[in-house]
Amino acid sequence: MGAFVAAATGFPTILFTSALVVVVLFWLLVALGAADAHGFGIHAHAHPHADGWGLGGVPVTLAFSLFTAIGWILSLSATVLLAPLGHSGLVRAVVSVAVLTGALFLASRATRLLVRPLHGLFPDEPGPSRLDFVGLTCTIRTGRVDGGFGQAEVRSADGSAAVVQVRQTGTEALTSGSTGLLYAYDETGEFFWVAPCDAALDPRSNPG
């Protein structure tokens, strides 16, 4: 037990031990709902350096946790196994540097292999949002639109169509088939504010 503690708190394993403590505390906070498992929405694929190491496509927090845990196990095991070789200070220093280098290299390779099957669980792009419809034109699908009633069909940038709830503050005639402009979204009521819009002004209907 003494050898284990000495190895875990000695160089180079202490570097991984310190990081592992942070990782464990972080996931405890996640379990208690006090932290975001995605690292506040930041994903590894958003960082070119992470992609360069082959760790893109998963949250940075997950990749770092795996890397830290693997590095800690490798460094601790190698330190304990090679301890008999470190009789002199110079030999201990050489062995420690070799263990650190090997642990970092093997941990990065192992982490890349482990995160690869997980890429499909973390989409590269965020899911569609209703706010993406703000600023687009729509086609009214109900006989009228007022402050409490109305529906319209809107097409997103990728060509997909959706039927949304719409409301207007004015008294302009918005009837089935007319064109409107979605200019704001009410999150409380879950509907869009719409205003009459001349279809000729829609840039998508005028390629020239």
XYZ file of C-alpha atoms in Angstrom:
208
model
C 0.000 0.000 0.000
C 2.860 2.334 0.813
C 4.441 1.718 -2.594
C 1.119 2.458 -4.293
C 0.669 5.767 -2.470
C 4.290 6.734 -3.092
C 3.930 6.002 -6.792
C 0.628 7.889 -7.059
C 2.010 10.968 -5.327
C 5.455 10.900 -6.883
C 6.716 12.144 -10.217
C 5.487 11.613 -12.896
C 2.192 10.030 -11.745
C 1.381 13.010 -9.529
C 0.645 14.975 -12.716
C -2.045 12.487 -13.708
C -3.238 12.116 -10.106
C -3.881 15.848 -9.823
C -5.773 15.881 -13.113
C -7.722 12.783 -12.084
C -8.892 14.484 -8.885
C -10.242 17.365 -10.982
C -11.955 14.915 -13.354
C -13.598 12.985 -10.506
C -14.825 16.202 -8.874
C -16.202 17.415 -12.200
C -18.212 14.242 -12.833
C -19.520 14.350 -9.277
C -20.812 17.848 -10.002
C -22.373 16.538 -13.221
C -24.109 13.750 -11.277
C -25.476 16.344 -8.854
C -26.668 18.529 -11.723
C -24.265 21.357 -10.910
C -22.210 21.079 -14.118
C -22.729 20.352 -17.798
C -21.237 17.081 -19.056
C -20.540 18.802 -22.389
C -18.293 21.342 -20.751
C -20.770 24.215 -21.160
C -21.587 23.125 -24.696
C -18.017 23.167 -25.974
C -17.164 20.122 -28.074
C -13.814 18.815 -29.077
C -14.696 19.124 -32.748
C -14.836 22.882 -32.257
C -11.106 23.002 -31.579
C -8.657 22.412 -34.457
C -5.966 21.217 -32.036
C -8.290 18.526 -30.646
C -9.109 17.400 -34.181
C -5.403 17.243 -34.942
C -4.930 14.804 -32.061
C -7.824 12.693 -33.341
C -10.043 13.605 -30.392
C -12.634 15.591 -32.345
C -16.297 14.649 -32.402
C -16.847 14.214 -28.650
C -17.066 16.688 -25.761
C -13.675 17.917 -24.565
C -14.599 16.867 -21.030
C -15.121 13.239 -22.087
C -11.913 13.036 -24.127
C -9.879 14.657 -21.348
C -11.392 12.332 -18.721
C -10.506 9.225 -20.717
C -7.012 10.523 -21.453
C -6.405 11.326 -17.770
C -7.684 7.990 -16.469
C -5.683 5.968 -18.987
C -2.545 8.034 -18.425
C -2.882 7.651 -14.643
C -3.205 3.856 -14.844
C -0.269 3.530 -17.236
C 1.987 5.874 -15.292
C 1.162 4.288 -11.938
C 1.672 0.749 -13.206
C 4.959 1.574 -14.926
C 6.259 3.469 -11.894
C 5.564 0.538 -9.558
C 7.038 -2.038 -11.954
C 10.181 -0.004 -12.677
C 10.752 1.187 -9.113
C 13.551 -1.393 -8.476
C 15.578 0.219 -11.283
C 15.687 3.633 -9.651
C 18.497 3.159 -7.136
C 20.299 6.392 -8.046
C 18.887 9.840 -8.574
C 20.004 9.984 -12.217
C 18.449 6.620 -13.052
C 15.204 7.601 -11.294
C 15.046 10.811 -13.300
C 15.599 8.987 -16.600
C 12.998 6.347 -15.722
C 10.479 8.993 -14.648
C 10.856 10.940 -17.884
C 10.537 7.732 -19.893
C 7.403 6.741 -17.972
C 5.842 10.175 -18.477
C 6.619 10.184 -22.199
C 5.317 6.666 -22.678
C 2.167 7.282 -20.645
C 1.323 10.443 -22.594
C 1.871 8.724 -25.925
C -0.031 5.530 -25.109
C -2.869 7.411 -23.386
C -3.394 9.627 -26.433
C -3.446 6.600 -28.756
C -5.830 4.673 -26.524
C -8.125 7.681 -26.127
C -8.343 8.104 -29.895
C -9.385 4.465 -30.256
C -11.991 4.739 -27.497
C -13.642 7.978 -28.673
C -13.899 6.912 -32.310
C -17.003 4.707 -31.801
C -18.623 7.535 -29.792
C -18.591 10.106 -32.603
C -22.103 9.169 -33.700
C -23.491 10.036 -30.265
C -22.367 13.661 -30.544
C -23.527 15.432 -33.760
C -21.045 17.874 -35.269
C -23.703 20.530 -35.662
C -26.285 21.689 -33.134
C -29.853 20.638 -33.781
C -32.271 22.944 -35.577
C -33.691 25.799 -33.535
C -36.938 27.690 -33.958
C -34.905 30.879 -33.813
C -33.436 29.872 -37.190
C -36.825 30.736 -38.738
C -36.689 34.372 -37.629
C -36.145 36.563 -40.679
C -37.651 34.049 -43.127
C -40.830 34.441 -45.107
C -43.733 32.050 -44.627
C -47.013 31.076 -46.244
C -50.139 31.526 -44.137
C -52.140 28.297 -43.827
C -55.150 29.513 -41.830
C -58.044 31.710 -42.873
C -56.906 34.507 -40.583
C -54.056 35.574 -38.313
C -54.571 37.763 -35.277
C -53.230 38.196 -31.756
C -54.454 34.790 -30.615
C -54.641 32.525 -33.654
C -52.779 31.613 -36.828
C -50.540 29.050 -38.500
C -48.026 29.287 -41.305
C -45.674 27.083 -43.278
C -42.020 28.054 -43.370
C -39.079 26.491 -45.188
C -35.660 26.350 -43.551
C -32.350 26.846 -45.305
C -32.021 23.120 -46.026
C -35.394 23.061 -47.804
C -37.372 21.276 -45.105
C -40.832 22.662 -44.284
C -42.478 23.182 -40.911
C -45.858 24.431 -39.764
C -45.529 27.009 -36.986
C -47.855 29.067 -34.841
C -47.970 32.740 -35.817
C -49.523 35.881 -34.375
C -49.707 39.505 -35.472
C -50.221 42.779 -33.650
C -51.710 44.735 -36.539
C -54.976 44.493 -38.428
C -53.525 43.780 -41.859
C -55.219 41.000 -43.757
C -53.260 37.772 -43.533
C -55.295 34.970 -45.069
C -54.564 31.496 -46.349
C -51.940 31.603 -49.103
C -50.614 35.084 -48.327
C -46.947 35.704 -47.566
C -45.715 36.844 -44.176
C -42.386 37.673 -42.579
C -41.415 35.999 -39.290
C -39.655 38.808 -37.458
C -39.578 37.602 -33.824
C -40.187 34.529 -31.682
C -42.107 34.456 -28.403
C -40.564 31.746 -26.248
C -43.300 31.933 -23.618
C -46.179 31.458 -26.046
C -44.076 29.368 -28.485
C -45.212 31.307 -31.548
C -43.746 33.694 -34.121
C -44.722 37.295 -34.675
C -45.539 37.766 -38.336
C -46.065 40.776 -40.567
C -47.395 40.969 -44.132
C -44.678 40.637 -46.710
C -44.745 41.080 -50.473
C -43.535 37.811 -52.018
C -41.690 39.844 -54.651
C -39.417 41.155 -51.893
C -38.397 37.662 -50.807
C -34.791 37.198 -52.064
C -35.392 33.482 -52.521
C -38.146 34.188 -55.078
C -35.987 36.562 -57.109
C -32.747 34.795 -58.182
C -31.662 37.758 -60.272
